[in-house]
Coordinates of N, CA and C and ligand atoms in Angstrom, one line a residue:
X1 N -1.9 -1.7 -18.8 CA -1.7 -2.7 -17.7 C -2.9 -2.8 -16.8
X2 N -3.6 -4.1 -16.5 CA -4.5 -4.1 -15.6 C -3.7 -4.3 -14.0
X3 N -5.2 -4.6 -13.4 CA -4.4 -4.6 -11.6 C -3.9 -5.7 -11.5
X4 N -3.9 -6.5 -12.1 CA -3.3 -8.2 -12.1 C -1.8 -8.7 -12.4
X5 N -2.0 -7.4 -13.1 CA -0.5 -7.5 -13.9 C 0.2 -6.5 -13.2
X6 N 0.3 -5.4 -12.6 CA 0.4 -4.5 -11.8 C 1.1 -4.7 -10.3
X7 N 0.1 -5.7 -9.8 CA 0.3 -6.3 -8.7 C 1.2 -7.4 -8.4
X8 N 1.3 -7.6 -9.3 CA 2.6 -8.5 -10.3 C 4.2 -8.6 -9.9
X9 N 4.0 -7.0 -10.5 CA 5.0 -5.9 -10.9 C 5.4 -5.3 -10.2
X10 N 4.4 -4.7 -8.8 CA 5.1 -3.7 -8.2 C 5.7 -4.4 -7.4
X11 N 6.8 -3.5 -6.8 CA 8.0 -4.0 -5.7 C 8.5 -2.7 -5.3
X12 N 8.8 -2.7 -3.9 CA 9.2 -1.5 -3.4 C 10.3 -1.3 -4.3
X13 N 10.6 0.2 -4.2 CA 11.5 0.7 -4.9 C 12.3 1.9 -4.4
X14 N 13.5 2.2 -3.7 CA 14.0 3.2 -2.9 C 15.2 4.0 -3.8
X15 N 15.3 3.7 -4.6 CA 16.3 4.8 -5.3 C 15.4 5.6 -7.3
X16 N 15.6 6.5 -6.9 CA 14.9 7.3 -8.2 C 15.4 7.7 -8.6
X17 N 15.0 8.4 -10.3 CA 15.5 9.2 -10.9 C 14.9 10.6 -11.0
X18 N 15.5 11.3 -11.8 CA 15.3 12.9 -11.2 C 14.0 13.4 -12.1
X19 N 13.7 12.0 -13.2 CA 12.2 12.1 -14.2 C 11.0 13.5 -12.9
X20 N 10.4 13.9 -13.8 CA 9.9 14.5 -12.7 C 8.0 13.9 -13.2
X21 N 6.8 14.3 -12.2 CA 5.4 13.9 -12.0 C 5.2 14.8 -12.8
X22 N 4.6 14.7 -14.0 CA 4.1 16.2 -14.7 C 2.9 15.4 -15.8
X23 N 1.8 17.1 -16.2 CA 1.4 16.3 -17.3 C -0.2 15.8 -16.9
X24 N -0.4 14.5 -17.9 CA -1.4 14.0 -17.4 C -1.5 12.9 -16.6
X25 N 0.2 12.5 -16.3 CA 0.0 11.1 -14.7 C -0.5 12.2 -13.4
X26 N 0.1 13.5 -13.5 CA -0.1 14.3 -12.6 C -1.2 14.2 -12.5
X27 N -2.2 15.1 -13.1 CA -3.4 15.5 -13.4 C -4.4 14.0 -12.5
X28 N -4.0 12.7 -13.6 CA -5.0 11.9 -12.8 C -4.6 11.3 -11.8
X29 N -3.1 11.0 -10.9 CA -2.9 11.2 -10.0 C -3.7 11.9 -8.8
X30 N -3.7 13.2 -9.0 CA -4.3 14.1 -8.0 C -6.0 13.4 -8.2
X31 N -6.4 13.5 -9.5 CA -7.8 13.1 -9.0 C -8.3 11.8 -8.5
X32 N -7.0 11.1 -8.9 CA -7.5 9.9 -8.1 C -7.7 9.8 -6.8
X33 N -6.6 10.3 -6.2 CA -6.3 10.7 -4.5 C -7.4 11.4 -4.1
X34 N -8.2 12.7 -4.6 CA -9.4 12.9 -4.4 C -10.4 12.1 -4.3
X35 N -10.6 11.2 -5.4 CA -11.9 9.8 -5.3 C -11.3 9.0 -3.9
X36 N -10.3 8.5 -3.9 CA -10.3 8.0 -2.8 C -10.5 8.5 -1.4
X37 N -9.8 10.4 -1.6 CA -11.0 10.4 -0.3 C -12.1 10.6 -0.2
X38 N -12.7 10.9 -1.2 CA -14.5 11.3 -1.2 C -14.9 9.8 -0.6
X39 N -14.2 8.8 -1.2 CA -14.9 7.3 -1.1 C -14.9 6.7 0.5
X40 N -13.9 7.1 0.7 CA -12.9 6.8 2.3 C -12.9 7.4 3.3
X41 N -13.1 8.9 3.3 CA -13.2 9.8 4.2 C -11.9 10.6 4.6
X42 N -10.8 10.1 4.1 CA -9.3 9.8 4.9 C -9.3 11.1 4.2
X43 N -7.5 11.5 4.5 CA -7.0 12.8 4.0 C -5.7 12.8 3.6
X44 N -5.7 11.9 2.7 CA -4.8 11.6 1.6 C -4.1 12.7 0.7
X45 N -2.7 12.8 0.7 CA -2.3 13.8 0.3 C -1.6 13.6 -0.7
X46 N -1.2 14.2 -1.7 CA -0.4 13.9 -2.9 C 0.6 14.6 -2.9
X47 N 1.8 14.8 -2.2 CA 2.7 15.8 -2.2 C 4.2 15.8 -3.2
X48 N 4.1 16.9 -4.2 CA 5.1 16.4 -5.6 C 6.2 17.6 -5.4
X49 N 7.6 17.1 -5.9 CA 8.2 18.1 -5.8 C 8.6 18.6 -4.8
X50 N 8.9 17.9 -3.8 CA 9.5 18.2 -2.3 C 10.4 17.2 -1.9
X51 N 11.8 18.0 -2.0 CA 12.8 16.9 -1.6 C 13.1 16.5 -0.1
X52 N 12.5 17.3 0.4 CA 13.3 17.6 2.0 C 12.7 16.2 3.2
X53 N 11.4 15.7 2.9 CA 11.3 15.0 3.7 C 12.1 13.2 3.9
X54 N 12.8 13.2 2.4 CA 13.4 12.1 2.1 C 15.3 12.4 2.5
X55 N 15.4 14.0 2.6 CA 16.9 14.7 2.8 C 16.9 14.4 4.0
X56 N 17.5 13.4 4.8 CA 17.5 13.0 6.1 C 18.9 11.6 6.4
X57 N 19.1 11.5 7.8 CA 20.4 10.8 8.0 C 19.3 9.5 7.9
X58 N 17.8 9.7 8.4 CA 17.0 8.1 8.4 C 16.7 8.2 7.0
X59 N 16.4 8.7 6.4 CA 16.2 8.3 5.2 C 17.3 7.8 4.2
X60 N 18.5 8.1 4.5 CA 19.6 7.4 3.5 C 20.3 6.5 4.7
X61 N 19.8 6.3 5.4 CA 20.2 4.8 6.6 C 19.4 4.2 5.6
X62 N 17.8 4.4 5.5 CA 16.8 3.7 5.1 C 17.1 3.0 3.2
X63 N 18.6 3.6 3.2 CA 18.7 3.4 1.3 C 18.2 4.0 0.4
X64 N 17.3 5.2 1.0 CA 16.1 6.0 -0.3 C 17.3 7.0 -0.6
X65 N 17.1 6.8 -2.2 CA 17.6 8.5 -2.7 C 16.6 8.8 -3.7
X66 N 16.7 10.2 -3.7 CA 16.3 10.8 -5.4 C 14.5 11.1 -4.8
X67 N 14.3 10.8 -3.7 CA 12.5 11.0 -3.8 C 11.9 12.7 -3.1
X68 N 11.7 12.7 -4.3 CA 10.6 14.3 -4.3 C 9.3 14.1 -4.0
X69 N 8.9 12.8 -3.9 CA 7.4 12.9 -4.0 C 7.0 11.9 -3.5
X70 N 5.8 12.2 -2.7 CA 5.1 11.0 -1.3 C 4.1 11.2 -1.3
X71 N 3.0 10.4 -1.0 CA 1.5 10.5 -0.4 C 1.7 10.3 1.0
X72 N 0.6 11.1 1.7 CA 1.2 11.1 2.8 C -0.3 10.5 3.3
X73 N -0.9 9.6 4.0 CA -1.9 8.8 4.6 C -2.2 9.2 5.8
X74 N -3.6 10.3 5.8 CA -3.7 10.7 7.1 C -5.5 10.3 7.2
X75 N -5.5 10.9 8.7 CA -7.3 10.6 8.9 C -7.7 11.0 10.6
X76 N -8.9 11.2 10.3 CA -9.4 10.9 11.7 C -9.0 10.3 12.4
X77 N -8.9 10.2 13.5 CA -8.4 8.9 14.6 C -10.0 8.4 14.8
X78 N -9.4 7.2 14.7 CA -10.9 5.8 14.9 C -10.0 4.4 14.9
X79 N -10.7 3.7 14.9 CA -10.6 1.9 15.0 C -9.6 1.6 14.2
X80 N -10.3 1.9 12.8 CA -10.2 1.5 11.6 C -9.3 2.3 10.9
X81 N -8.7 3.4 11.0 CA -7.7 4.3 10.4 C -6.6 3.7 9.6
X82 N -6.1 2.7 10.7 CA -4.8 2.0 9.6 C -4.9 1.0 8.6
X83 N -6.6 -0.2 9.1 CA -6.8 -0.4 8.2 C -7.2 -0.2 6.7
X84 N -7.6 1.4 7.0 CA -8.4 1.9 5.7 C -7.1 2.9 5.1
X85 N -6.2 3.0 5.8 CA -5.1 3.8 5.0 C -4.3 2.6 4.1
X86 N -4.3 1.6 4.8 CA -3.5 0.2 4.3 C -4.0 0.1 2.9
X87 N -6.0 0.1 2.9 CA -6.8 -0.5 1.8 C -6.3 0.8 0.6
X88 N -6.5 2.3 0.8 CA -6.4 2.9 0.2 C -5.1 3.6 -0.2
X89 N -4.4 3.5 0.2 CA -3.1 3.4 -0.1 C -2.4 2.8 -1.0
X90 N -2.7 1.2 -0.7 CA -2.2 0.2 -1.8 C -3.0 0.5 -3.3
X91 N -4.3 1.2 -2.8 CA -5.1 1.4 -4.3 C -4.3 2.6 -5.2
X92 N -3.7 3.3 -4.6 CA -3.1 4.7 -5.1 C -1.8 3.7 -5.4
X93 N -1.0 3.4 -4.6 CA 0.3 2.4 -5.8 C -0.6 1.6 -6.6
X94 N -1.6 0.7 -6.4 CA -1.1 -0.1 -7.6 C -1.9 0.8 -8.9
X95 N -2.6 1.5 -8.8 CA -2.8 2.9 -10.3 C -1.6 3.6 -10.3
X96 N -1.0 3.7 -9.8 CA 0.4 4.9 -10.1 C 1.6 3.5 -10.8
X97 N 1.1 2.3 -10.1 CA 2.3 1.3 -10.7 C 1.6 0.9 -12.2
X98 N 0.5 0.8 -12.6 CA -0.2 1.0 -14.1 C 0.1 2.4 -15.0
X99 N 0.8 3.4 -14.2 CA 1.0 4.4 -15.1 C 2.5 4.4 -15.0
X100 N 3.3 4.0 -14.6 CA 4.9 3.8 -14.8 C 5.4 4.0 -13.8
X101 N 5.1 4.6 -12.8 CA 6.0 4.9 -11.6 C 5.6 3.4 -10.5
X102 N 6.6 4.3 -9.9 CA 7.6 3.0 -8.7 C 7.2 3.9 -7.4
X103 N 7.1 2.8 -6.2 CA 6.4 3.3 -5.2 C 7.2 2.5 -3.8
X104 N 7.0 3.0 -2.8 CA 7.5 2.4 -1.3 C 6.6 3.0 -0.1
X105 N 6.1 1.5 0.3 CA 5.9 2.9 1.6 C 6.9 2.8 3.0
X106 N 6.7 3.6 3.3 CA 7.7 3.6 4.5 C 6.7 4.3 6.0
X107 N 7.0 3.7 6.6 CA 6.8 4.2 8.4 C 7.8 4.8 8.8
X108 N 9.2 4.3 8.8 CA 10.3 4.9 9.7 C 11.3 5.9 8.8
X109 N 11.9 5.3 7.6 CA 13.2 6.0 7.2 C 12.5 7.3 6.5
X110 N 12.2 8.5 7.1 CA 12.1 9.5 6.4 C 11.8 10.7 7.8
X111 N 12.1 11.8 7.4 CA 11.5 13.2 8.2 C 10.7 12.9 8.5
X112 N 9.9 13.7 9.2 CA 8.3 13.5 9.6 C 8.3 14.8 10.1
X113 N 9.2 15.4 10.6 CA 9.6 16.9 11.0 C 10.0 17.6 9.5
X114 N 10.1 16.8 8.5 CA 10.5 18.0 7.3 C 9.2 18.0 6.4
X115 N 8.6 17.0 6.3 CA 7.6 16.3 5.6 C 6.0 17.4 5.6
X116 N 5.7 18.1 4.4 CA 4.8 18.7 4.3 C 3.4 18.1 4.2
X117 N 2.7 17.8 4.8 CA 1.8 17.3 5.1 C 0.6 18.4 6.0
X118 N -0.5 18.1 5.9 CA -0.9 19.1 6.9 C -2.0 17.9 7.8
X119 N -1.9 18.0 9.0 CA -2.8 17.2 9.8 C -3.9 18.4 10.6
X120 N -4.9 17.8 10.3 CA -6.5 18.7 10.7 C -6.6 18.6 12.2
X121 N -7.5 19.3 13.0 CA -7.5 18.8 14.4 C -8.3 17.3 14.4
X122 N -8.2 16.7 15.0 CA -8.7 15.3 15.3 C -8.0 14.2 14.3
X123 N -7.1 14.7 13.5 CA -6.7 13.6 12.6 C -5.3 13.5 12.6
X124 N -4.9 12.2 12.6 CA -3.5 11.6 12.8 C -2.8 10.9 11.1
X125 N -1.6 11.1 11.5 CA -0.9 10.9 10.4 C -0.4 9.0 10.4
X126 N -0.8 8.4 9.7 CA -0.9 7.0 9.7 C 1.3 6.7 9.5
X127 N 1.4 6.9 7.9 CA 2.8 6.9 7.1 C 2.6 7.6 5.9
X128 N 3.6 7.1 5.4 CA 3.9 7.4 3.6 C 4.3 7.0 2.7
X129 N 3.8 7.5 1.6 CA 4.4 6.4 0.2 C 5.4 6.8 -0.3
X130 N 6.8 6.7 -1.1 CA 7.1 7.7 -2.1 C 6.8 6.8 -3.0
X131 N 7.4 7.8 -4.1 CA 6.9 7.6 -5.3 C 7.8 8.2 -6.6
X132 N 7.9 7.6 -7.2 CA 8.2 8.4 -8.7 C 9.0 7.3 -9.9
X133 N 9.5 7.6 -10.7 CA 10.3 6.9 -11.4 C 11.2 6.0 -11.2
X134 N 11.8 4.9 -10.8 CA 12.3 4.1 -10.5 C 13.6 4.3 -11.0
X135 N 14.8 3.9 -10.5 CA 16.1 3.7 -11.4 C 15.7 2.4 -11.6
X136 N 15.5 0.9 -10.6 CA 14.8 -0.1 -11.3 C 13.5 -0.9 -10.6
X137 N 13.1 -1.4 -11.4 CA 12.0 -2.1 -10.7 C 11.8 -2.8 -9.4
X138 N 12.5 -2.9 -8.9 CA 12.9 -3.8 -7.6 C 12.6 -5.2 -7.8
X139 N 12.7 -5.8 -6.8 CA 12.7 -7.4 -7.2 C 12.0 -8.3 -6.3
X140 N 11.4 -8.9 -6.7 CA 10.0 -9.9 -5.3 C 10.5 -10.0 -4.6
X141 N 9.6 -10.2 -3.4 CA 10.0 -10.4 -2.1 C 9.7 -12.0 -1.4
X142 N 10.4 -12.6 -0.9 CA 10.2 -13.8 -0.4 C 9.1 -13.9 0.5
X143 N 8.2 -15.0 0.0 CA 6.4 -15.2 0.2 C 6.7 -16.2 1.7
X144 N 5.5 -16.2 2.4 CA 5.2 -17.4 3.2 C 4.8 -18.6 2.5
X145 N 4.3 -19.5 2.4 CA 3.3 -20.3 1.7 C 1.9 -19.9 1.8
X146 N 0.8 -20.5 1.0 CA -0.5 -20.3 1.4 C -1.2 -20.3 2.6
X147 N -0.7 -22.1 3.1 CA -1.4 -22.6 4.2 C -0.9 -21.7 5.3
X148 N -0.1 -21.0 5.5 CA 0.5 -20.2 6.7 C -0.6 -19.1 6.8
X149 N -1.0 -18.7 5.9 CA -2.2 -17.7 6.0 C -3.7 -17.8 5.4
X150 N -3.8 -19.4 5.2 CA -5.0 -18.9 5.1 C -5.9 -20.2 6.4
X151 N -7.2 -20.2 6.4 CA -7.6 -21.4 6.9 C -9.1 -21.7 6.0
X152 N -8.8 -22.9 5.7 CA -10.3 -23.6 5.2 C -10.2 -25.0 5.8
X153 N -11.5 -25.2 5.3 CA -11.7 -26.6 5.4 C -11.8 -27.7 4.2
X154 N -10.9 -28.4 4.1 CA -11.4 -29.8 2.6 C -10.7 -28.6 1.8
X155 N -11.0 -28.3 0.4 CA -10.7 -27.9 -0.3 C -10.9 -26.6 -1.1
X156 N -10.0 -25.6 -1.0 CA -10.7 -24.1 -1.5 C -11.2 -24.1 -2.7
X157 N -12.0 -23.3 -2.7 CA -12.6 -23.0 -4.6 C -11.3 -22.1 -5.0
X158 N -11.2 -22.4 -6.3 CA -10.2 -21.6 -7.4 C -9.8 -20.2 -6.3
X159 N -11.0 -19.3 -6.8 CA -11.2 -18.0 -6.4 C -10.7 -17.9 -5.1
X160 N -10.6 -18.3 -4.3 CA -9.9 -17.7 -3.1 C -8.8 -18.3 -3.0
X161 N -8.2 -19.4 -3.7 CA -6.5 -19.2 -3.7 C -5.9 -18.4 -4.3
X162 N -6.5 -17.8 -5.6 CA -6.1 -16.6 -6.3 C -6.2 -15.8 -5.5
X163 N -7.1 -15.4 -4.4 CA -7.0 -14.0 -3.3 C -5.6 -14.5 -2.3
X164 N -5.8 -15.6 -2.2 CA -4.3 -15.8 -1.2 C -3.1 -15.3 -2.0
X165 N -2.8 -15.9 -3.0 CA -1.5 -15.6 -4.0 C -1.6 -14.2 -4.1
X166 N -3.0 -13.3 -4.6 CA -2.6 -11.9 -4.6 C -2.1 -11.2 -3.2
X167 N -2.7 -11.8 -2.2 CA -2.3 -10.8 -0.7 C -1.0 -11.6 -0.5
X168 N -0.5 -12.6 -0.9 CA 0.9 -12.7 -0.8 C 1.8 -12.3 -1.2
X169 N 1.7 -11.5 -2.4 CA 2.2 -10.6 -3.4 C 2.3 -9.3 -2.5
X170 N 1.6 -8.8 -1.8 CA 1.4 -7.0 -1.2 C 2.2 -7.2 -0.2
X171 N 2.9 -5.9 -0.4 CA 3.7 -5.5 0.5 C 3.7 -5.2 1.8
X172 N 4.2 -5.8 2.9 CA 4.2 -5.4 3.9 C 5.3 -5.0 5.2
X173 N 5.1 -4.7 6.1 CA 6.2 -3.8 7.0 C 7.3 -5.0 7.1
X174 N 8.6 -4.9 6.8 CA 9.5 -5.7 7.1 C 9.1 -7.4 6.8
X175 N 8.6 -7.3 4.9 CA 8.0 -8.2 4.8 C 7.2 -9.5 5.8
X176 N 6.6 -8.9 6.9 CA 6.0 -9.7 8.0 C 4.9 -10.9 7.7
X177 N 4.0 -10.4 6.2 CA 3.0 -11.1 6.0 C 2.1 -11.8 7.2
X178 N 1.7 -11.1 8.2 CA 1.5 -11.3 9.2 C -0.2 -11.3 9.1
X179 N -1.2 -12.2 8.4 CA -2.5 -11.6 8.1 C -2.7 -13.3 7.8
X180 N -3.8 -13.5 8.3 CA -4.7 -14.4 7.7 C -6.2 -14.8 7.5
X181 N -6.5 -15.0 6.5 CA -7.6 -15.6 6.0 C -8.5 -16.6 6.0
X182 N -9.7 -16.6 6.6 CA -10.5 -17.6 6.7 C -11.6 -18.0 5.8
X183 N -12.1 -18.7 5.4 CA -13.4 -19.1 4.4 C -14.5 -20.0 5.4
X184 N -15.6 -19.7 5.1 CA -16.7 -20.4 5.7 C -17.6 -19.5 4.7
X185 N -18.0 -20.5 3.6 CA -19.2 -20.8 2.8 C -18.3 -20.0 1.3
X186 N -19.2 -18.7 1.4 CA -18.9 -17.8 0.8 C -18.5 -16.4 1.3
X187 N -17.9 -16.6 2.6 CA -17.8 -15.7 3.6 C -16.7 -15.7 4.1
X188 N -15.7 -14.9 4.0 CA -14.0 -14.3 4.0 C -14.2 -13.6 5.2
X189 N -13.4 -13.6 6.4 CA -12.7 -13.4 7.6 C -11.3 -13.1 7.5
X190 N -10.7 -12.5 7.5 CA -9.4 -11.5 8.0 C -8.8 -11.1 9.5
X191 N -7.4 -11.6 9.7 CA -7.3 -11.2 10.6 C -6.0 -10.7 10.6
X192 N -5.9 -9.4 11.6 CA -4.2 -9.2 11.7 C -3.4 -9.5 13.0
X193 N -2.3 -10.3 12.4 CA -1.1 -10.8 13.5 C -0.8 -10.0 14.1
X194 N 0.0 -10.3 15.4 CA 0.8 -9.6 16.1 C 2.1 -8.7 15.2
X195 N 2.3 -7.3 16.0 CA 3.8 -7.0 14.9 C 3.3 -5.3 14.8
X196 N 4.4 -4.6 14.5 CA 4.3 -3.2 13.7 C 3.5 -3.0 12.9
X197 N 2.4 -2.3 12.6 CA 1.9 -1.8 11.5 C 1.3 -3.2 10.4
X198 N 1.0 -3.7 11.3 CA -0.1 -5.2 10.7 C -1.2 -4.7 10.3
X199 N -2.2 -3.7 11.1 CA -3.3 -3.5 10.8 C -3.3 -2.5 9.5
X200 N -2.1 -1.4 8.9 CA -1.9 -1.6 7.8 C -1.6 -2.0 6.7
X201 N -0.8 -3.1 7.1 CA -0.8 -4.9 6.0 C -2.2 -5.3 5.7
X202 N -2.7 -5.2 6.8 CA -4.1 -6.2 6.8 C -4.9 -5.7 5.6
X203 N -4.9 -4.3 5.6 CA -5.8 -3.0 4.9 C -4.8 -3.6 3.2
X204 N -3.9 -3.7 3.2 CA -3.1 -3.4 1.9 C -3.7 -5.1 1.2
X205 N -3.3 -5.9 1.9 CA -3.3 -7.7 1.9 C -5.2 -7.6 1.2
X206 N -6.0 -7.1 2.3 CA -7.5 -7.1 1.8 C -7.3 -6.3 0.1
X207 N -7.2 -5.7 -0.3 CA -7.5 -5.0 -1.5 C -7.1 -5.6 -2.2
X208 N -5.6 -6.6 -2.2 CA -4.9 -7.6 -3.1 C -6.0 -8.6 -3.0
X209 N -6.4 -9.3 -1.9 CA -7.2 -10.1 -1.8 C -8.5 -10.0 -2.8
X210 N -9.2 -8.6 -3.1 CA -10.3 -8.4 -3.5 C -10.0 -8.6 -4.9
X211 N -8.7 -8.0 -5.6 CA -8.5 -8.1 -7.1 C -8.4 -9.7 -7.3
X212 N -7.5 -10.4 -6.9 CA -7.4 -11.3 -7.3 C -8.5 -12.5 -7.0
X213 N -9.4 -12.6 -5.8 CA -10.1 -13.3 -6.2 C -11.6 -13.1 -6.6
X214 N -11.7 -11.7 -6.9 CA -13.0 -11.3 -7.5 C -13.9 -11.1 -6.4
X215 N -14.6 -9.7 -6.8 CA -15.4 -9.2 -5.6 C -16.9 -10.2 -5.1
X216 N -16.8 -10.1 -6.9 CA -18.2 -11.2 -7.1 C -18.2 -11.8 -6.3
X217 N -17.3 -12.8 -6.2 CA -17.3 -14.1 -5.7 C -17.5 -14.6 -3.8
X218 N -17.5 -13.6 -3.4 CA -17.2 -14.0 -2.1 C -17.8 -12.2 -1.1
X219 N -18.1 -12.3 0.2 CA -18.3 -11.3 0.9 C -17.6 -11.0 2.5
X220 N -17.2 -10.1 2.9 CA -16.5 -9.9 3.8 C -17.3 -9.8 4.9
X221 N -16.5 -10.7 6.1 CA -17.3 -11.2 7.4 C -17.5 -9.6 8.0
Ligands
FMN301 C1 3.3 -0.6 6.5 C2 4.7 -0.7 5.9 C3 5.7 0.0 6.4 C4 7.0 0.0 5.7 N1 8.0 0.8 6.2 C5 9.2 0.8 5.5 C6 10.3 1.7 6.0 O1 10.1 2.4 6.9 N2 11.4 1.7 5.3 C7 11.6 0.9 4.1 O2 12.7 0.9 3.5 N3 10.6 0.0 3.7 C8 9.4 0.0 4.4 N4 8.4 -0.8 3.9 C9 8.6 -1.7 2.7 C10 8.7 -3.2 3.1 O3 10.0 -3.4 3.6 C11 8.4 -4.0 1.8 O4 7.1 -3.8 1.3 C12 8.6 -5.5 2.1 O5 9.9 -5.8 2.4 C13 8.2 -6.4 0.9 O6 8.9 -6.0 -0.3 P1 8.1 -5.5 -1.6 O7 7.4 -4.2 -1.3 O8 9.3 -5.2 -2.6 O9 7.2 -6.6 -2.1 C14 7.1 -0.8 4.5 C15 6.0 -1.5 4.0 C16 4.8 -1.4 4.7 C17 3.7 -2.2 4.1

């Protein structure tokens, strides 16, 4: 499966089966989460096999059952924290949605008091993903249109309506889609709306944006 098809594909997913992470998805799991933080700086965690942070009255308010296993999105505190957990985050689902597992992230319905995670001094805990086997795939989520998020002028090239359609596709907080897009020349501007946890949409929306309309093609303001 490439990222095209992937990105496709994924859809939150809140109920699991008891399949467990083992093996070689484990294996490149963990080292992926490593590249991404060498790449990022963040402190991304891979935590498998822990049922307790999902064993909660907000977590089955939230509909989640069956989840052992979360990335947990942490970092320095700076500017850019949520953006870059948003970017790097979504890159760890959509590789984990190419190796067969199902993913969600969540801000609210889970522990955060049960939740094994370790936070360094100076660094704050963003959210989290779970993760694992799916009972089912979940099912798309209702889009804005284009023009609601993007702005040009006269007529876009190919290439950057494929970035709109992929960042319409990524998931965001209480499906908000709250981000948009500008073009001038060959030069992409981003911005995030008002709302909850936008500036991690924004971060997730940008990396959909970059697959689909090719990095080649365009440069970020
Ligand atoms: C930043 C962020 C926070 C989210 N928090 C929660 C949450 O606390 N609980 C939950 O059930 N879903 C949560 N979601 C999942 C969204 O509801 C979901 O992505 C959105 O409805 C779009 O659906 P899709 O992911 O199936 O495309 C969150 C998503 C994002 C991006």
């Amino acid at each position: 499966m490439d990222l095209l098809k992937a990105m496709k594909e994924r859809h939150s997913v809140r109920t699991y089966t008891d399949k467990r992470i083992e093996g070689n998805v484990k294996e490149d799991l963990f080292s992926f989460t490593e590249q991404c933080n060498k790449d990022s700086g963040l402190h991304l965690q891979l935590i498998l096999d822990e049922p307790d942070a999902f064993d909660s009255f907000m977590a089955h308010y939230g509909k989640f059952s069956g989840v052992r296993n979360y990335i947990a999105l942490a970092g320095k505190k700076s500017r850019d924290l949520e953006e870059k957990c948003g970017y790097y985050g979504e890159k760890i689902v959509l590789y984990a949605q190419m190796m067969g597992l199902n993913t969600c992230w969540v801000a609210m319905t889970y522990s955060k008091g049960k939740a094994r995670f370790q936070i360094n001094k100076g660094e704050k805990l963003c959210l989290v993903i779970a993760l694992g086997y799916g009972k089912t795939a979940g099912i798309p989520h209702k889009s804005k249109s284009r023009e609601r998020v993007m702005n040009v002028q006269g007529t876009p090239p190919e290439w950057f309506l494929n970035g709109i359609d992929a960042a319409l596709l990524a998931p965001t907080a209480v499906n908000q889609q709250k981000f948009t897009f500008t073009l001038d020349g060959n030069t992409v501007s981003s911005k995030a709306g008002m709302g909850f946890y936008s500036k991690i949409d924004l971060g997730i929306a940008k990396y959909h944006f970059e697959i689909g309309a090719g990095k080649e093609n365009f440069q970020w303001k």
